[in-house]
Structure formats: C-alpha cells, structure tokens
mmCIF file of C-alpha atoms in Angstrom:
data_model
loop_
_atom_site.group_PDB
_atom_site.id
_atom_site.type_symbol
_atom_site.label_atom_id
_atom_site.label_comp_id
_atom_site.label_asym_id
_atom_site.label_seq_id
_atom_site.Cartn_x
_atom_site.Cartn_y
_atom_site.Cartn_z
ATOM 1 C CA MET A 226 -3.974 0.523 -20.568
ATOM 2 C CA GLN A 227 -4.840 -0.244 -16.940
ATOM 3 C CA ILE A 228 -6.611 2.031 -14.532
ATOM 4 C CA VAL A 229 -6.251 1.070 -10.864
ATOM 5 C CA LEU A 230 -8.741 2.483 -8.353
ATOM 6 C CA PRO A 231 -8.051 1.822 -4.632
ATOM 7 C CA GLY A 232 -11.167 2.337 -2.544
ATOM 8 C CA ALA A 233 -13.525 1.632 -5.444
ATOM 9 C CA LEU A 234 -15.078 -1.484 -3.888
ATOM 10 C CA PRO A 235 -16.995 -0.363 -0.767
ATOM 11 C CA ASP A 236 -18.288 -2.945 1.699
ATOM 12 C CA PRO A 237 -21.595 -4.519 0.535
ATOM 13 C CA ASN A 238 -24.080 -2.414 2.601
ATOM 14 C CA ALA A 239 -22.555 0.831 1.402
ATOM 15 C CA ALA A 240 -22.051 -0.452 -2.133
ATOM 16 C CA SER A 241 -25.738 -1.212 -2.564
ATOM 17 C CA ALA A 242 -26.684 2.309 -1.502
ATOM 18 C CA LEU A 243 -23.993 3.847 -3.723
ATOM 19 C CA LEU A 244 -24.914 1.908 -6.860
ATOM 20 C CA PRO A 245 -27.366 4.556 -8.249
ATOM 21 C CA HIS A 246 -24.750 7.263 -7.640
ATOM 22 C CA VAL A 247 -22.171 5.316 -9.670
ATOM 23 C CA LEU A 248 -24.585 5.086 -12.589
ATOM 24 C CA GLU A 249 -25.384 8.805 -12.434
ATOM 25 C CA THR A 250 -21.978 10.223 -11.458
ATOM 26 C CA ALA A 251 -19.634 8.012 -13.495
ATOM 27 C CA PRO A 252 -21.482 6.747 -16.564
ATOM 28 C CA THR A 253 -18.234 6.039 -18.442
ATOM 29 C CA LEU A 254 -16.977 3.772 -15.631
ATOM 30 C CA ALA A 255 -20.360 2.080 -15.368
ATOM 31 C CA ARG A 256 -20.315 1.340 -19.089
ATOM 32 C CA TRP A 257 -16.900 -0.225 -18.855
ATOM 33 C CA LEU A 258 -18.088 -2.419 -15.984
ATOM 34 C CA GLN A 259 -21.216 -3.400 -17.908
ATOM 35 C CA GLN A 260 -19.322 -4.360 -21.015
ATOM 36 C CA GLY A 261 -16.299 -5.995 -19.379
ATOM 37 C CA HIS A 262 -15.542 -9.442 -17.968
ATOM 38 C CA ALA A 263 -14.829 -9.357 -14.206
ATOM 39 C CA ALA A 264 -12.628 -11.628 -12.108
ATOM 40 C CA VAL A 265 -13.163 -11.000 -8.387
ATOM 41 C CA HIS A 266 -10.575 -12.256 -5.869
ATOM 42 C CA ALA A 267 -9.976 -12.005 -2.120
ATOM 43 C CA ALA A 268 -7.250 -9.567 -1.074
ATOM 44 C CA ASP A 269 -7.065 -10.140 2.676
ATOM 45 C CA PRO A 270 -4.661 -7.585 4.193
ATOM 46 C CA ALA A 271 -4.299 -9.472 7.487
ATOM 47 C CA ALA A 272 -2.929 -12.550 5.684
ATOM 48 C CA ALA A 273 -0.836 -10.591 3.227
ATOM 49 C CA GLY A 274 0.578 -8.006 5.658
ATOM 50 C CA CYS A 275 -0.041 -5.239 3.125
ATOM 51 C CA THR A 276 -2.853 -3.268 1.558
ATOM 52 C CA PRO A 277 -4.817 -4.470 -1.496
ATOM 53 C CA LEU A 278 -3.023 -1.860 -3.608
ATOM 54 C CA GLU A 279 0.363 -3.169 -2.448
ATOM 55 C CA GLN A 280 -0.830 -6.697 -3.170
ATOM 56 C CA TRP A 281 -1.724 -5.632 -6.696
ATOM 57 C CA LEU A 282 1.636 -3.971 -7.188
ATOM 58 C CA LEU A 283 3.429 -7.166 -6.184
ATOM 59 C CA GLN A 284 1.188 -9.290 -8.399
ATOM 60 C CA SER A 285 1.965 -7.023 -11.322
ATOM 61 C CA ARG A 286 5.685 -7.744 -10.798
ATOM 62 C CA ASP A 287 5.087 -11.543 -10.556
ATOM 63 C CA TYR A 288 6.358 -11.687 -6.969
ATOM 64 C CA THR A 289 6.655 -15.184 -5.498
ATOM 65 C CA LYS A 290 6.810 -15.485 -1.734
ATOM 66 C CA ARG A 291 8.774 -18.238 0.013
ATOM 67 C CA ASP A 292 7.839 -20.397 2.979
ATOM 68 C CA GLY A 293 7.675 -18.396 6.161
ATOM 69 C CA GLN A 294 7.130 -15.077 4.358
ATOM 70 C CA ASN A 295 3.968 -13.090 3.989
ATOM 71 C CA LEU A 296 3.216 -11.199 0.756
ATOM 72 C CA SER A 297 4.447 -7.834 2.132
ATOM 73 C CA ALA A 298 8.016 -9.211 2.306
ATOM 74 C CA GLY A 299 8.196 -8.385 -1.409
ATOM 75 C CA LEU A 300 7.873 -4.684 -0.771
ATOM 76 C CA GLY A 301 11.530 -4.633 0.325
ATOM 77 C CA PRO A 302 13.021 -5.363 -3.124
ATOM 78 C CA LEU A 303 10.116 -3.669 -4.883
ATOM 79 C CA TRP A 304 10.749 -0.241 -3.278
ATOM 80 C CA ALA A 305 14.466 -0.262 -2.470
ATOM 81 C CA ASN A 306 16.823 1.661 -4.743
ATOM 82 C CA ASN A 307 19.476 -0.421 -6.475
ATOM 83 C CA ALA A 308 17.969 -3.620 -5.086
ATOM 84 C CA ASN A 309 18.603 -5.430 -8.349
ATOM 85 C CA ASN A 310 22.397 -5.454 -7.997
ATOM 86 C CA VAL A 311 23.410 -8.600 -9.860
ATOM 87 C CA THR A 312 25.706 -9.791 -7.106
ATOM 88 C CA GLN A 313 23.038 -9.459 -4.392
ATOM 89 C CA ARG A 314 19.845 -10.716 -6.056
ATOM 90 C CA ASP A 315 19.522 -13.595 -3.588
ATOM 91 C CA ARG A 316 19.957 -11.475 -0.455
ATOM 92 C CA PRO A 317 16.996 -10.231 1.585
ATOM 93 C CA VAL A 318 16.127 -6.563 1.339
ATOM 94 C CA TRP A 319 14.823 -4.916 4.499
ATOM 95 C CA LEU A 320 13.626 -1.330 4.721
ATOM 96 C CA ALA A 321 12.969 0.992 7.636
ATOM 97 C CA GLU A 322 10.492 3.755 6.954
ATOM 98 C CA LEU A 323 10.591 7.048 8.867
ATOM 99 C CA VAL A 324 7.231 7.296 10.730
ATOM 100 C CA HIS A 325 5.435 8.999 13.601
ATOM 101 C CA VAL A 326 3.987 6.760 16.291
ATOM 102 C CA SER A 327 1.691 8.103 19.018
ATOM 103 C CA PRO A 328 -0.582 6.585 21.659
ATOM 104 C CA SER A 329 -4.361 6.478 21.222
ATOM 105 C CA ARG A 330 -7.371 5.193 23.109
ATOM 106 C CA ASP A 331 -7.286 1.888 21.162
ATOM 107 C CA GLY A 332 -3.487 1.465 20.998
ATOM 108 C CA ALA A 333 -0.667 3.188 19.199
ATOM 109 C CA VAL A 334 -1.247 4.696 15.771
ATOM 110 C CA LEU A 335 1.275 5.221 13.000
ATOM 111 C CA LEU A 336 1.622 7.961 10.366
ATOM 112 C CA PRO A 337 3.659 6.812 7.363
ATOM 113 C CA ALA A 338 6.346 8.893 5.721
ATOM 114 C CA LYS A 339 4.088 10.091 2.874
ATOM 115 C CA GLU A 340 1.992 12.023 5.450
ATOM 116 C CA LEU A 341 4.962 13.639 7.208
ATOM 117 C CA ASP A 342 6.509 15.930 4.529
ATOM 118 C CA ILE A 343 10.096 14.892 5.358
ATOM 119 C CA SER A 344 12.791 16.948 3.668
ATOM 120 C CA PRO A 345 16.035 15.377 2.402
ATOM 121 C CA GLN A 346 17.940 17.509 4.925
ATOM 122 C CA HIS A 347 15.861 16.286 7.846
ATOM 123 C CA SER A 348 16.216 12.685 6.688
ATOM 124 C CA ALA A 349 19.962 13.006 6.435
ATOM 125 C CA ALA A 350 20.296 14.529 9.923
ATOM 126 C CA LEU A 351 18.113 11.814 11.475
ATOM 127 C CA PHE A 352 20.125 9.149 9.627
ATOM 128 C CA GLU A 353 23.409 10.470 11.033
ATOM 129 C CA SER A 354 22.105 10.230 14.624
ATOM 130 C CA ALA A 355 20.559 6.822 14.045
ATOM 131 C CA GLN A 356 23.720 5.450 12.460
ATOM 132 C CA ALA A 357 25.750 6.474 15.489
ATOM 133 C CA LEU A 358 23.254 4.684 17.740
ATOM 134 C CA PHE A 359 23.382 1.514 15.577
ATOM 135 C CA GLU A 360 27.184 1.238 15.730
ATOM 136 C CA GLY A 361 28.286 -1.748 17.762
ATOM 137 C CA THR A 362 24.886 -3.466 17.485
ATOM 138 C CA CYS A 363 23.862 -6.395 15.235
ATOM 139 C CA PHE A 364 21.974 -4.023 12.994
ATOM 140 C CA ALA A 365 23.253 -1.681 10.312
ATOM 141 C CA LEU A 366 21.784 1.187 8.294
ATOM 142 C CA GLN A 367 22.333 2.548 4.819
ATOM 143 C CA PRO A 368 20.679 5.518 3.097
ATOM 144 C CA ASP A 369 18.175 4.576 0.428
ATOM 145 C CA SER A 370 15.687 7.407 -0.034
ATOM 146 C CA THR A 371 14.287 10.344 1.927
ATOM 147 C CA ALA A 372 11.467 8.262 3.340
ATOM 148 C CA ARG A 373 13.140 4.858 3.755
ATOM 149 C CA TRP A 374 16.550 3.441 4.678
ATOM 150 C CA ARG A 375 18.077 0.023 4.000
ATOM 151 C CA ILE A 376 18.579 -1.959 7.159
ATOM 152 C CA TYR A 377 20.683 -5.088 7.629
ATOM 153 C CA LEU A 378 19.497 -7.673 10.188
ATOM 154 C CA PRO A 379 21.216 -10.567 11.898
ATOM 155 C CA ALA A 380 21.075 -13.748 9.834
ATOM 156 C CA ASP A 381 18.831 -15.504 12.346
ATOM 157 C CA PHE A 382 16.251 -12.699 12.529
ATOM 158 C CA ALA A 383 13.571 -12.644 9.798
ATOM 159 C CA PRO A 384 10.347 -11.256 11.259
ATOM 160 C CA ARG A 385 7.013 -11.292 9.420
ATOM 161 C CA CYS A 386 6.238 -7.585 9.090
ATOM 162 C CA ALA A 387 3.358 -5.506 7.842
ATOM 163 C CA SER A 388 3.724 -2.564 5.498
ATOM 164 C CA PRO A 389 3.663 0.908 7.005
ATOM 165 C CA ALA A 390 0.636 1.700 4.841
ATOM 166 C CA LEU A 391 -1.346 -1.209 6.353
ATOM 167 C CA VAL A 392 -0.251 -0.384 9.919
ATOM 168 C CA SER A 393 -1.345 3.251 9.398
ATOM 169 C CA ILE A 394 -4.948 2.160 8.730
ATOM 170 C CA THR A 395 -5.065 -0.527 11.446
ATOM 171 C CA SER A 396 -3.132 -0.385 14.714
ATOM 172 C CA VAL A 397 0.527 -0.666 15.669
ATOM 173 C CA ASN A 398 -0.468 -3.102 18.444
ATOM 174 C CA GLU A 399 -1.718 -5.607 15.859
ATOM 175 C CA TRP A 400 1.680 -5.811 14.202
ATOM 176 C CA TRP A 401 4.205 -4.975 16.933
ATOM 177 C CA PRO A 402 6.533 -7.980 17.423
ATOM 178 C CA GLN A 403 6.509 -9.501 20.880
ATOM 179 C CA ASP A 404 8.638 -12.647 20.393
ATOM 180 C CA LEU A 405 11.965 -13.234 22.064
ATOM 181 C CA GLN A 406 13.974 -12.939 18.820
ATOM 182 C CA SER A 407 12.624 -9.391 18.253
ATOM 183 C CA ARG A 408 13.807 -8.154 21.690
ATOM 184 C CA PRO A 409 17.088 -6.644 20.422
ATOM 185 C CA TRP A 410 15.215 -4.747 17.713
ATOM 186 C CA ARG A 411 12.606 -3.478 20.163
ATOM 187 C CA ARG A 412 15.306 -2.358 22.576
ATOM 188 C CA LEU A 413 17.227 -0.480 19.836
ATOM 189 C CA LEU A 414 14.033 1.132 18.588
ATOM 190 C CA ASN A 415 13.161 2.328 22.101
ATOM 191 C CA GLU A 416 16.583 3.917 22.374
ATOM 192 C CA LEU A 417 16.108 5.580 18.965
ATOM 193 C CA GLN A 418 12.743 7.004 20.027
ATOM 194 C CA MET A 419 14.327 8.543 23.116
ATOM 195 C CA LEU A 420 17.197 9.951 21.026
ATOM 196 C CA TRP A 421 14.824 11.574 18.536
ATOM 197 C CA TYR A 422 12.430 12.932 21.204
ATOM 198 C CA ASP A 423 14.303 16.215 21.455
ATOM 199 C CA HIS A 424 16.362 15.969 18.281
ATOM 200 C CA PRO A 425 16.971 19.369 16.549
ATOM 201 C CA VAL A 426 15.117 18.104 13.473
ATOM 202 C CA ASN A 427 11.971 17.532 15.505
ATOM 203 C CA ALA A 428 12.405 20.893 17.247
ATOM 204 C CA GLU A 429 12.344 22.461 13.770
ATOM 205 C CA ARG A 430 9.337 20.415 12.804
ATOM 206 C CA TYR A 431 7.434 21.421 15.940
ATOM 207 C CA ALA A 432 8.216 25.097 15.199
ATOM 208 C CA ALA A 433 6.944 24.653 11.638
ATOM 209 C CA GLY A 434 3.750 22.944 12.784
ATOM 210 C CA LEU A 435 4.801 19.550 11.503
ATOM 211 C CA VAL A 436 4.419 16.189 13.223
ATOM 212 C CA PRO A 437 7.769 14.895 14.562
ATOM 213 C CA VAL A 438 9.515 11.880 13.023
ATOM 214 C CA ASN A 439 9.948 9.714 16.100
ATOM 215 C CA SER A 440 10.391 6.104 14.985
ATOM 216 C CA LEU A 441 11.203 3.625 12.214
ATOM 217 C CA TRP A 442 8.959 0.859 10.898
ATOM 218 C CA LEU A 443 10.711 -2.320 9.703
ATOM 219 C CA PHE A 444 9.342 -4.298 6.740
ATOM 220 C CA GLY A 445 10.407 -6.335 3.699
ATOM 221 C CA GLY A 446 12.691 -9.371 3.814
ATOM 222 C CA ALA A 447 12.301 -10.853 0.304
ATOM 223 C CA SER A 448 15.141 -10.909 -2.190
ATOM 224 C CA PRO A 449 15.173 -9.269 -5.645
ATOM 225 C CA ASP A 450 15.163 -12.682 -7.393
ATOM 226 C CA GLN A 451 11.644 -13.280 -6.072
ATOM 227 C CA LEU A 452 10.364 -10.523 -8.436
ATOM 228 C CA GLY A 453 9.762 -11.218 -12.070
ATOM 229 C CA SER A 454 12.408 -9.952 -14.422
ATOM 230 C CA ALA A 455 10.021 -7.947 -16.572
ATOM 231 C CA ALA A 456 8.877 -4.488 -15.520
ATOM 232 C CA ALA A 457 5.162 -4.094 -14.773
ATOM 233 C CA ALA A 458 2.915 -2.904 -17.597
ATOM 234 C CA PRO A 459 2.154 0.806 -17.414
ATOM 235 C CA ALA A 460 -0.854 1.610 -15.282
ATOM 236 C CA GLN A 461 -2.619 4.730 -14.026
ATOM 237 C CA ILE A 462 -3.198 4.514 -10.254
ATOM 238 C CA HIS A 463 -5.757 6.991 -8.962
ATOM 239 C CA GLU A 464 -6.190 7.091 -5.169
ATOM 240 C CA HIS A 465 -8.988 9.688 -5.031
ATOM 241 C CA LEU A 466 -11.505 7.219 -3.607
ATOM 242 C CA LEU A 467 -9.255 5.643 -0.969
ATOM 243 C CA ALA A 468 -9.370 8.187 1.840
ATOM 244 C CA PRO A 469 -13.150 8.752 1.743
ATOM 245 C CA SER A 470 -13.711 4.993 1.502
ATOM 246 C CA LEU A 471 -11.524 4.316 4.609
ATOM 247 C CA ALA A 472 -13.329 7.113 6.483
ATOM 248 C CA GLN A 473 -16.724 5.925 5.182
ATOM 249 C CA ASP A 474 -17.310 9.456 3.938
ATOM 250 C CA TRP A 475 -19.637 8.503 1.114
ATOM 251 C CA GLY A 476 -20.470 12.085 0.171
ATOM 252 C CA GLY A 477 -16.790 12.721 -0.313
ATOM 253 C CA TRP A 478 -16.505 9.375 -2.168
ATOM 254 C CA ILE A 479 -19.171 10.399 -4.672
ATOM 255 C CA ALA A 480 -17.537 13.794 -5.168
ATOM 256 C CA ALA A 481 -14.182 12.052 -5.829
ATOM 257 C CA LEU A 482 -15.848 9.693 -8.234
ATOM 258 C CA ALA A 483 -17.369 12.670 -10.158
ATOM 259 C CA GLU A 484 -13.891 14.222 -10.428
ATOM 260 C CA LEU A 485 -12.488 10.941 -11.802
ATOM 261 C CA GLU A 486 -15.269 10.799 -14.338
ATOM 262 C CA GLN A 487 -14.431 14.224 -15.679
ATOM 263 C CA THR A 488 -10.624 14.048 -15.570
ATOM 264 C CA VAL A 489 -9.863 10.351 -16.207
ATOM 265 C CA PHE A 490 -12.802 8.250 -17.439
ATOM 266 C CA LYS A 491 -14.605 10.592 -19.841
ATOM 267 C CA PRO A 492 -11.464 11.534 -21.827
ATOM 268 C CA LEU A 493 -10.941 7.823 -22.468
ATOM 269 C CA ALA A 494 -14.599 7.084 -23.279
ATOM 270 C CA GLY A 495 -13.912 6.534 -27.000
ATOM 271 C CA SER A 496 -10.719 4.553 -26.641
ATOM 272 C CA SER A 497 -10.536 1.162 -28.290
ATOM 273 C CA PRO A 498 -10.113 -1.239 -26.747
ATOM 274 C CA ALA A 499 -11.538 0.026 -23.464
ATOM 275 C CA PRO A 500 -8.992 0.173 -20.647
ATOM 276 C CA GLN A 501 -8.602 -2.663 -18.185
ATOM 277 C CA ILE A 502 -10.005 -1.614 -14.777
ATOM 278 C CA VAL A 503 -8.783 -2.797 -11.353
ATOM 279 C CA LEU A 504 -11.110 -1.990 -8.477
ATOM 280 C CA LEU A 505 -9.768 -2.457 -4.959
ATOM 281 C CA GLY A 506 -11.697 -2.707 -1.720
ATOM 282 C CA ARG A 507 -10.928 -3.365 1.937
ATOM 283 C CA ASP A 508 -10.261 -7.089 1.406
ATOM 284 C CA ARG A 509 -11.069 -7.857 -2.246
ATOM 285 C CA LYS A 510 -10.205 -6.816 -5.754
ATOM 286 C CA ALA A 511 -11.975 -6.950 -9.141
ATOM 287 C CA GLU A 512 -10.143 -6.980 -12.460
ATOM 288 C CA ILE A 513 -12.286 -6.082 -15.432
ATOM 289 C CA ALA A 514 -11.106 -6.860 -18.909
ATOM 290 C CA PRO A 515 -12.834 -5.511 -22.031
ATOM 291 C CA ARG A 516 -15.166 -8.091 -23.536
ATOM 292 C CA PRO A 517 -15.074 -8.457 -27.382
ATOM 293 C CA LYS A 518 -18.238 -6.961 -28.868
ATOM 294 C CA SER A 519 -20.582 -9.472 -30.452
ATOM 295 C CA LEU A 520 -24.162 -9.817 -31.557
ATOM 296 C CA LEU A 521 -24.789 -12.273 -28.707
ATOM 297 C CA SER A 522 -23.723 -9.727 -26.074
ATOM 298 C CA ARG A 523 -26.189 -7.211 -27.557
ATOM 299 C CA LEU A 524 -28.983 -9.805 -27.438
ATOM 300 C CA LEU A 525 -28.314 -10.634 -23.760
ATOM 301 C CA PRO A 526 -28.638 -7.302 -21.927
ATOM 302 C CA GLN A 527 -28.980 -9.079 -18.589
ATOM 303 C CA ARG A 528 -25.278 -9.954 -18.768
ATOM 304 C CA ASN A 529 -24.502 -6.235 -18.856
ATOM 305 C CA GLN A 530 -26.045 -5.859 -15.444
ATOM 306 C CA ALA A 531 -24.020 -8.691 -13.839
ATOM 307 C CA TRP A 532 -21.421 -6.229 -12.478
ATOM 308 C CA ARG A 533 -24.001 -4.797 -10.021
ATOM 309 C CA THR A 534 -24.085 -8.165 -8.246
ATOM 310 C CA TRP A 535 -20.356 -8.639 -7.712
ATOM 311 C CA TRP A 536 -19.740 -4.942 -7.013
ATOM 312 C CA SER A 537 -22.146 -4.936 -4.106
ATOM 313 C CA SER A 538 -21.567 -8.505 -2.914
ATOM 314 C CA GLN A 539 -19.201 -9.785 -0.209
ATOM 315 C CA SER A 540 -18.256 -12.902 -2.195
#
C-alpha cells in the first residue's frame, strides 16, 4: 500500500520548527519514517510545468516525455476520457479546463475547475456557446467531462503548457503564451471571455453566489502511447496538508496532521509490511519504503533518526 501526502515536506526553516510537533502529533507516521529507507528527489514545478503531486501521478504511470515537451504534457492522456482508443494512441491529447481568471495586484490569478462547483448543465451550456464560436477556426472542441473538454489544435501548434493546478498557485502571467504561434489561440480565448462575460450560466452563478466560469486553460499535448500500459498501483492520496502548507498556516497544518494520524495512520499502525509513504513538498519529494527488520537496525538507533535530516533539509 502507498500513502501519498502532498504538502508534507515544508520548506527547511518551517520543517525544523515543526519537527517536534510531528513526533508528538503523528507518532505512527514518525515511526514509519524512522524505520523506513528514504529516497529524496527534486520535483521542480517550474521545469515540469505541473505540481509535485501531478509529477508523482505521471511517474506512477511510467510516463515518458518527448523532446520539446515538459512533464505536464502527459496530463492530457492521463486525464482525458477514452484517450486510449487503439486507433489514436499516437495522437496528441489536449485538454481545456473550465476556469476563472481575474486580475490581481501581482498579475492575473486562476481558479481551477475543482474550486468552481461546475454543474454538468452549466458545462453543457458553456460548451454549446464555445463550440459555435470555434466553428470556422483552426481549433475544435469535443466534450470530455464536466470540468474539461478535448481540444484539437493545428498540426503546427504545440505549446509548452502548465497544468491548471500549478497556474492556480503561481500566476497566470508566468505561463501565459506570448509567442507569435500562440496569437490565434489568444485571440480566440479573448473572444470567448467576452462571450461568457454576460452568459446566462454566469448570471445564474452570480445569483447563486458562485464565481463565474470565464475562461479556458489549455494543457496536455502528449499521446497515450507515452504512458505505460499497466495501471498505477493503488494508492491513498490525502491532501489535508496541502492547503495549509501553501498558505504557510502551520497551526492548520499541525491540526490536519493530527486528523491524519487518527483517521489514516493509526488504523494502519499494526500493518505488515508498513505502507510505503510518499511525502511531497513545494519542489521535492521523498519516497519511504519499509526497511526489513534486523538485529543490526536495532543496534544502530542513530540510523532511525536520519529522517529528521532529510525532512528538514533543502537538499
């Protein structure tokens, strides 16, 4: 069994201060870390174009990127419905996620679909209007899910995109394409934003106190044959620590860790072997595998404290 914990690797300064709270609040997790073998790797979101969690998801599916692609290109075939059609496994899969974009002091910010509470009815109505706008252009749309649509691009247009999740915790300006090839897409997206400004769906959303859906975010571009054929091993992904970690709300982080101890870690305390643990931070990940018990490990207690070093270290 694997347990994946986004937000469980705070930056070094915070991690050092939080270490005593981990020992006190989550003794089961601390014991797994003490007794396990850790492999710590970089997980740079700027280079990958996606969050450390998304990087782990792609790694778990043995995704192989091609020249000119960033890692996040694999999210297209990973998340699209029916992307594994045998006759289309070598074709790129692009997705457009329904989002909200708004200006801020430091540039535009994006809210991804999972924060917008989009109903299937609203998605269908917005799709109908978008499809009419796309007719006669070099782009085409196809329904895929409530939150995301398949989009077909011109053969000579293959932008390097970031995932909506990464853009939502950084800035739209960092990832907004400015090159000449992207001009037709930017123009079409501007027209779509004007069309949706007073769309009946958004009038309903305003009346219900919901944020309007006012844009699309393009991402993906890899083909299904770049994913491994085997399905990923089952894993429990618990995102309780992610929001307080991003907000640097360490009181909330400790409270979320305490909840995980009671609801997830403690019930598995007696399992054998112990679960594999994946801890994810802002730009690194640690994978902890259970270490076989031996007399030597009991005679070398200092080894059991090694996790404190890598957990609170930048390297």
